[in-house]
CSV table of C-alpha atoms in Angstrom, one decimal:
chain,number,residue,atom,x,y,z
A,453,VAL,CA,-153.4,120.0,-191.1
A,454,ALA,CA,-155.7,118.0,-193.4
A,455,ASP,CA,-154.5,115.0,-195.3
A,456,SER,CA,-156.1,115.9,-198.6
A,457,LEU,CA,-154.9,118.4,-201.1
A,458,THR,CA,-158.3,120.2,-201.0
A,459,GLY,CA,-158.2,120.4,-197.2
A,460,ASN,CA,-154.7,121.8,-197.2
A,461,VAL,CA,-155.7,124.5,-199.7
A,462,VAL,CA,-158.6,125.4,-197.3
A,463,TRP,CA,-156.1,125.7,-194.4
A,464,LEU,CA,-153.8,127.8,-196.6
A,465,VAL,CA,-156.6,130.3,-197.3
A,466,ALA,CA,-157.8,130.3,-193.7
A,467,GLY,CA,-154.3,130.9,-192.4
A,468,THR,CA,-153.7,133.7,-194.8
A,469,GLY,CA,-156.9,135.4,-193.7
A,470,LEU,CA,-156.0,135.1,-190.0
A,471,LEU,CA,-152.5,136.3,-190.8
A,472,GLY,CA,-153.9,139.6,-192.2
A,473,LEU,CA,-156.0,140.2,-189.0
A,474,ALA,CA,-153.1,139.4,-186.6
A,475,ALA,CA,-150.6,141.4,-188.6
A,476,ASP,CA,-152.8,144.5,-188.5
A,477,ARG,CA,-153.1,144.3,-184.7
A,478,PHE,CA,-149.3,143.7,-184.5
A,479,VAL,CA,-148.5,146.8,-186.5
A,480,VAL,CA,-150.9,149.0,-184.6
A,481,GLY,CA,-149.6,147.8,-181.2
A,482,ALA,CA,-145.9,148.1,-182.3
A,483,VAL,CA,-146.3,151.6,-183.7
A,484,ARG,CA,-148.1,152.8,-180.5
A,485,VAL,CA,-145.4,151.2,-178.3
A,486,ALA,CA,-142.7,152.8,-180.3
A,487,ALA,CA,-144.5,156.2,-180.1
A,488,ARG,CA,-144.7,155.9,-176.3
A,489,LEU,CA,-141.0,155.1,-176.1
A,490,GLN,CA,-140.3,158.0,-178.6
A,491,VAL,CA,-138.5,155.5,-180.9
A,492,SER,CA,-138.1,156.4,-184.5
A,493,THR,CA,-140.1,154.3,-187.0
A,494,VAL,CA,-136.9,153.1,-188.6
A,495,VAL,CA,-135.8,151.4,-185.3
A,496,ALA,CA,-139.4,150.1,-184.7
A,497,GLY,CA,-139.6,148.6,-188.1
A,498,ALA,CA,-136.2,146.9,-187.9
A,499,LEU,CA,-136.3,145.6,-184.3
A,500,ILE,CA,-139.9,145.2,-183.3
A,501,ILE,CA,-141.6,144.3,-186.6
A,502,GLY,CA,-138.5,143.0,-188.5
A,503,CYS,CA,-137.4,140.5,-185.8
A,504,GLY,CA,-141.0,139.6,-184.9
A,505,THR,CA,-142.1,138.7,-188.4
A,506,SER,CA,-138.9,136.8,-189.0
A,507,ALA,CA,-139.7,134.3,-186.3
A,508,PRO,CA,-141.6,132.0,-188.8
A,509,GLU,CA,-138.5,131.5,-190.9
A,510,MET,CA,-136.4,130.7,-187.9
A,511,VAL,CA,-138.9,128.2,-186.4
A,512,VAL,CA,-139.6,126.5,-189.7
A,513,SER,CA,-135.9,126.2,-190.6
A,514,VAL,CA,-135.0,124.8,-187.1
A,515,LEU,CA,-137.9,122.3,-187.1
A,516,ALA,CA,-137.1,121.2,-190.7
A,517,VAL,CA,-133.4,120.4,-189.8
A,518,VAL,CA,-134.3,118.7,-186.5
A,519,ARG,CA,-137.0,116.5,-188.1
A,520,GLN,CA,-135.6,115.8,-191.6
A,521,GLY,CA,-131.8,116.1,-191.3
A,522,SER,CA,-130.1,116.8,-194.7
A,523,GLU,CA,-133.4,117.1,-196.5
A,524,GLY,CA,-134.5,119.6,-193.9
A,525,MET,CA,-131.4,121.6,-194.4
A,526,SER,CA,-132.2,121.8,-198.1
A,527,LEU,CA,-135.7,123.1,-197.2
A,528,ALA,CA,-134.2,125.5,-194.7
A,529,VAL,CA,-131.7,127.0,-197.1
A,530,GLY,CA,-134.4,127.2,-199.8
A,531,ASN,CA,-136.6,128.9,-197.3
A,532,ILE,CA,-133.9,131.5,-196.4
A,533,VAL,CA,-133.0,132.3,-200.0
A,534,GLY,CA,-136.6,132.3,-201.2
A,535,SER,CA,-137.7,134.5,-198.3
A,536,ASN,CA,-135.0,137.0,-199.0
A,537,VAL,CA,-136.0,137.2,-202.6
A,538,ALA,CA,-139.6,137.7,-201.6
A,539,ASN,CA,-138.8,140.2,-199.0
A,540,LEU,CA,-136.6,142.3,-201.2
A,541,SER,CA,-139.0,142.3,-204.2
A,542,LEU,CA,-142.6,141.3,-203.4
A,543,VAL,CA,-142.8,142.8,-199.9
A,544,LEU,CA,-141.5,146.1,-201.2
A,545,ALA,CA,-143.5,146.1,-204.4
A,546,ILE,CA,-147.0,145.3,-203.2
A,547,PRO,CA,-147.4,148.2,-200.8
A,548,VAL,CA,-146.1,150.7,-203.4
A,549,LEU,CA,-148.2,149.2,-206.2
A,550,ILE,CA,-151.4,149.4,-204.1
A,551,TRP,CA,-150.9,152.7,-202.2
A,552,GLY,CA,-148.0,154.5,-204.0
A,553,GLY,CA,-146.7,157.7,-202.5
A,554,LEU,CA,-143.6,156.1,-201.1
A,555,SER,CA,-141.9,158.3,-198.6
A,556,VAL,CA,-138.8,156.7,-197.1
A,557,GLU,CA,-136.9,158.0,-194.0
A,558,ARG,CA,-133.2,158.7,-194.5
A,559,GLY,CA,-132.2,155.9,-192.1
A,560,THR,CA,-134.0,153.3,-194.2
A,561,GLY,CA,-131.3,153.6,-196.9
A,562,ARG,CA,-128.6,152.7,-194.4
A,563,GLN,CA,-130.7,149.7,-193.3
A,564,ALA,CA,-130.8,148.5,-196.9
A,565,LEU,CA,-127.0,148.4,-196.9
A,566,LEU,CA,-127.0,146.3,-193.8
A,567,SER,CA,-129.4,144.0,-195.5
A,568,LEU,CA,-127.1,143.6,-198.5
A,569,ALA,CA,-124.2,142.9,-196.2
A,570,GLY,CA,-126.2,140.2,-194.4
A,571,VAL,CA,-127.2,138.5,-197.7
A,572,ALA,CA,-123.5,138.7,-198.9
A,573,ALA,CA,-122.3,137.1,-195.6
A,574,PHE,CA,-124.8,134.2,-195.9
A,575,ALA,CA,-124.0,133.7,-199.6
A,576,LEU,CA,-120.2,133.5,-198.9
A,577,LEU,CA,-120.7,131.0,-196.0
A,578,ALA,CA,-123.1,128.9,-197.9
A,579,ALA,CA,-120.8,128.8,-201.0
A,580,PHE,CA,-117.5,128.1,-199.4
A,581,SER,CA,-118.2,126.2,-196.1
A,582,ARG,CA,-120.3,123.5,-194.8
A,583,PRO,CA,-122.8,124.3,-192.0
A,584,ARG,CA,-120.9,124.1,-188.7
A,585,LEU,CA,-121.2,125.4,-185.2
A,586,TRP,CA,-118.8,128.3,-185.8
A,587,THR,CA,-120.7,129.5,-188.9
A,588,GLY,CA,-123.9,129.7,-186.8
A,589,LEU,CA,-122.1,131.6,-184.0
A,590,LEU,CA,-120.6,133.9,-186.6
A,591,LEU,CA,-124.0,134.7,-188.1
A,592,VAL,CA,-125.5,135.3,-184.7
A,593,ALA,CA,-122.7,137.7,-183.9
A,594,LEU,CA,-123.2,139.5,-187.2
A,595,LEU,CA,-126.9,139.8,-186.3
A,596,VAL,CA,-126.2,141.4,-182.9
A,597,VAL,CA,-123.8,143.9,-184.6
A,598,ALA,CA,-126.3,144.7,-187.3
A,599,LEU,CA,-129.1,145.3,-184.8
A,600,ARG,CA,-126.9,147.5,-182.8
A,601,LEU,CA,-126.0,149.5,-185.9
A,602,VAL,CA,-129.7,149.9,-186.7
A,603,VAL,CA,-130.4,151.3,-183.2
A,604,LEU,CA,-127.4,153.7,-183.5
A,605,LEU,CA,-128.5,154.9,-187.0
A,606,GLY,CA,-132.1,155.2,-185.9
A,607,GLU,CA,-131.1,157.3,-182.9
A,608,GLY,CA,-129.9,160.0,-185.3
A,609,PHE,CA,-133.5,160.3,-186.6
A,610,ALA,CA,-135.3,159.9,-183.3
A,611,GLY,CA,-136.9,163.2,-183.7
A,612,GLN,CA,-138.9,161.7,-186.6
A,613,GLY,CA,-140.7,159.4,-184.3
A,614,SER,CA,-144.0,160.5,-182.9
A,615,THR,CA,-145.0,160.6,-179.2
A,616,MET,CA,-148.2,159.4,-177.6
A,617,ARG,CA,-149.8,160.2,-174.3
A,618,GLY,CA,-153.0,158.9,-172.7
A,619,GLY,CA,-154.6,155.6,-173.0
A,620,ARG,CA,-153.4,152.4,-171.4
A,621,PRO,CA,-149.8,151.5,-172.2
A,622,VAL,CA,-150.2,148.0,-171.0
A,623,MET,CA,-152.9,147.4,-173.6
A,624,ASP,CA,-150.5,148.5,-176.4
A,625,TRP,CA,-148.1,145.8,-175.3
A,626,VAL,CA,-150.9,143.3,-175.0
A,627,TRP,CA,-152.0,144.0,-178.6
A,628,THR,CA,-148.5,143.8,-179.9
A,629,LEU,CA,-147.8,140.4,-178.2
A,630,LEU,CA,-151.2,139.0,-179.2
A,631,GLY,CA,-150.7,140.2,-182.8
A,632,LEU,CA,-147.2,138.7,-182.9
A,633,VAL,CA,-148.4,135.3,-181.5
A,634,GLY,CA,-151.3,135.3,-184.0
A,635,THR,CA,-149.0,136.2,-186.9
A,636,ILE,CA,-146.6,133.4,-186.0
A,637,ALA,CA,-149.4,130.9,-185.5
A,638,ALA,CA,-151.1,131.8,-188.7
A,639,ALA,CA,-147.8,131.6,-190.6
A,640,HIS,CA,-147.3,128.1,-189.1
A,641,VAL,CA,-150.6,127.0,-190.5
A,642,VAL,CA,-149.8,128.5,-193.9
A,643,VAL,CA,-146.3,126.9,-194.0
A,644,GLU,CA,-147.5,123.4,-192.8
A,645,SER,CA,-150.3,123.4,-195.4
A,646,SER,CA,-147.8,124.6,-198.1
A,647,ILE,CA,-145.5,121.7,-197.2
A,648,GLU,CA,-148.3,119.2,-197.5
A,649,ILE,CA,-149.4,120.6,-200.8
A,650,GLY,CA,-145.8,120.3,-202.0
A,651,ALA,CA,-145.7,116.7,-200.9
A,652,GLU,CA,-148.9,115.9,-202.7
A,653,LEU,CA,-147.4,117.4,-205.9
A,654,GLY,CA,-144.1,115.5,-205.5
A,655,TRP,CA,-141.9,118.6,-205.1
A,656,THR,CA,-138.4,118.2,-203.4
A,657,GLY,CA,-137.6,119.9,-200.0
A,658,GLY,CA,-135.4,122.6,-201.6
A,659,PHE,CA,-138.0,123.5,-204.1
A,660,VAL,CA,-140.8,123.6,-201.5
A,661,GLY,CA,-138.6,125.7,-199.3
A,662,PHE,CA,-137.8,128.2,-202.1
A,663,THR,CA,-141.4,128.5,-203.3
A,664,LEU,CA,-144.3,127.6,-201.0
A,665,VAL,CA,-142.5,127.8,-197.7
A,666,ALA,CA,-140.6,131.0,-198.6
A,667,VAL,CA,-143.7,132.8,-199.7
A,668,GLY,CA,-145.6,131.4,-196.7
A,669,THR,CA,-143.0,132.6,-194.2
A,670,SER,CA,-142.8,135.9,-196.0
A,671,LEU,CA,-146.5,136.6,-195.6
A,672,PRO,CA,-146.0,138.2,-192.2
A,673,GLU,CA,-143.6,140.7,-193.7
A,674,LEU,CA,-145.8,141.2,-196.7
A,675,VAL,CA,-149.0,141.8,-194.7
A,676,THR,CA,-147.3,144.0,-192.1
A,677,ALA,CA,-145.6,146.0,-194.8
A,678,ALA,CA,-148.9,146.5,-196.6
A,679,VAL,CA,-150.7,147.4,-193.4
A,680,ALA,CA,-148.0,149.8,-192.4
A,681,ALA,CA,-148.0,151.4,-195.8
A,682,ARG,CA,-151.8,151.8,-195.5
A,683,ARG,CA,-151.2,153.6,-192.2
A,684,HIS,CA,-148.4,155.7,-193.8
A,685,GLN,CA,-145.7,154.0,-191.5
A,686,TRP,CA,-143.1,153.7,-194.3
A,687,GLY,CA,-140.1,153.3,-191.9
């Protein structure tokens, strides 16, 4: 990442462009893989795309805490809160505003309840306890339970998933993995340049995490949601 403010802005723009290309390949590959496995788009969206595009938040938060200690924790928490705000507002709003015609599968509403439960659990732990090993283990356990519930709920709508025959299944997996790697790499460039821009402007770690880093790490979700909406994959 460049040292100057102008250089970091250039990296930010370049990373955003690469992010769009990588996310498009990721969505195409993930949808094709899900179709071959006869998985509903609800499950595909939550597991394949949801977990994959959340990797930047996890990587950035872990690196921030390891490198910067308490200041990194402020950045990490700001990143988490800001990313959730962006995901629940901007990521949902942009595809609808651009393409409209929102058609949501029934299972998606139940996923939204799980999202609210996860946000509530994080808020309670953040408000009434200090970060400890047991809180991390508890959140991981809740994640496993939530993903299992998503799969169970999605199985009830498995008939809504499409099937695909022909072509080369291996290439679908290759495109999915390449798209995911490209998405994460591009998001890393976006986040690093955002942090440098924030440092140049004298912003604190928490504010940088809530604004630039949160928006940067939410770009994979935003771009994949927009691409999926363009391809009418609303699940």
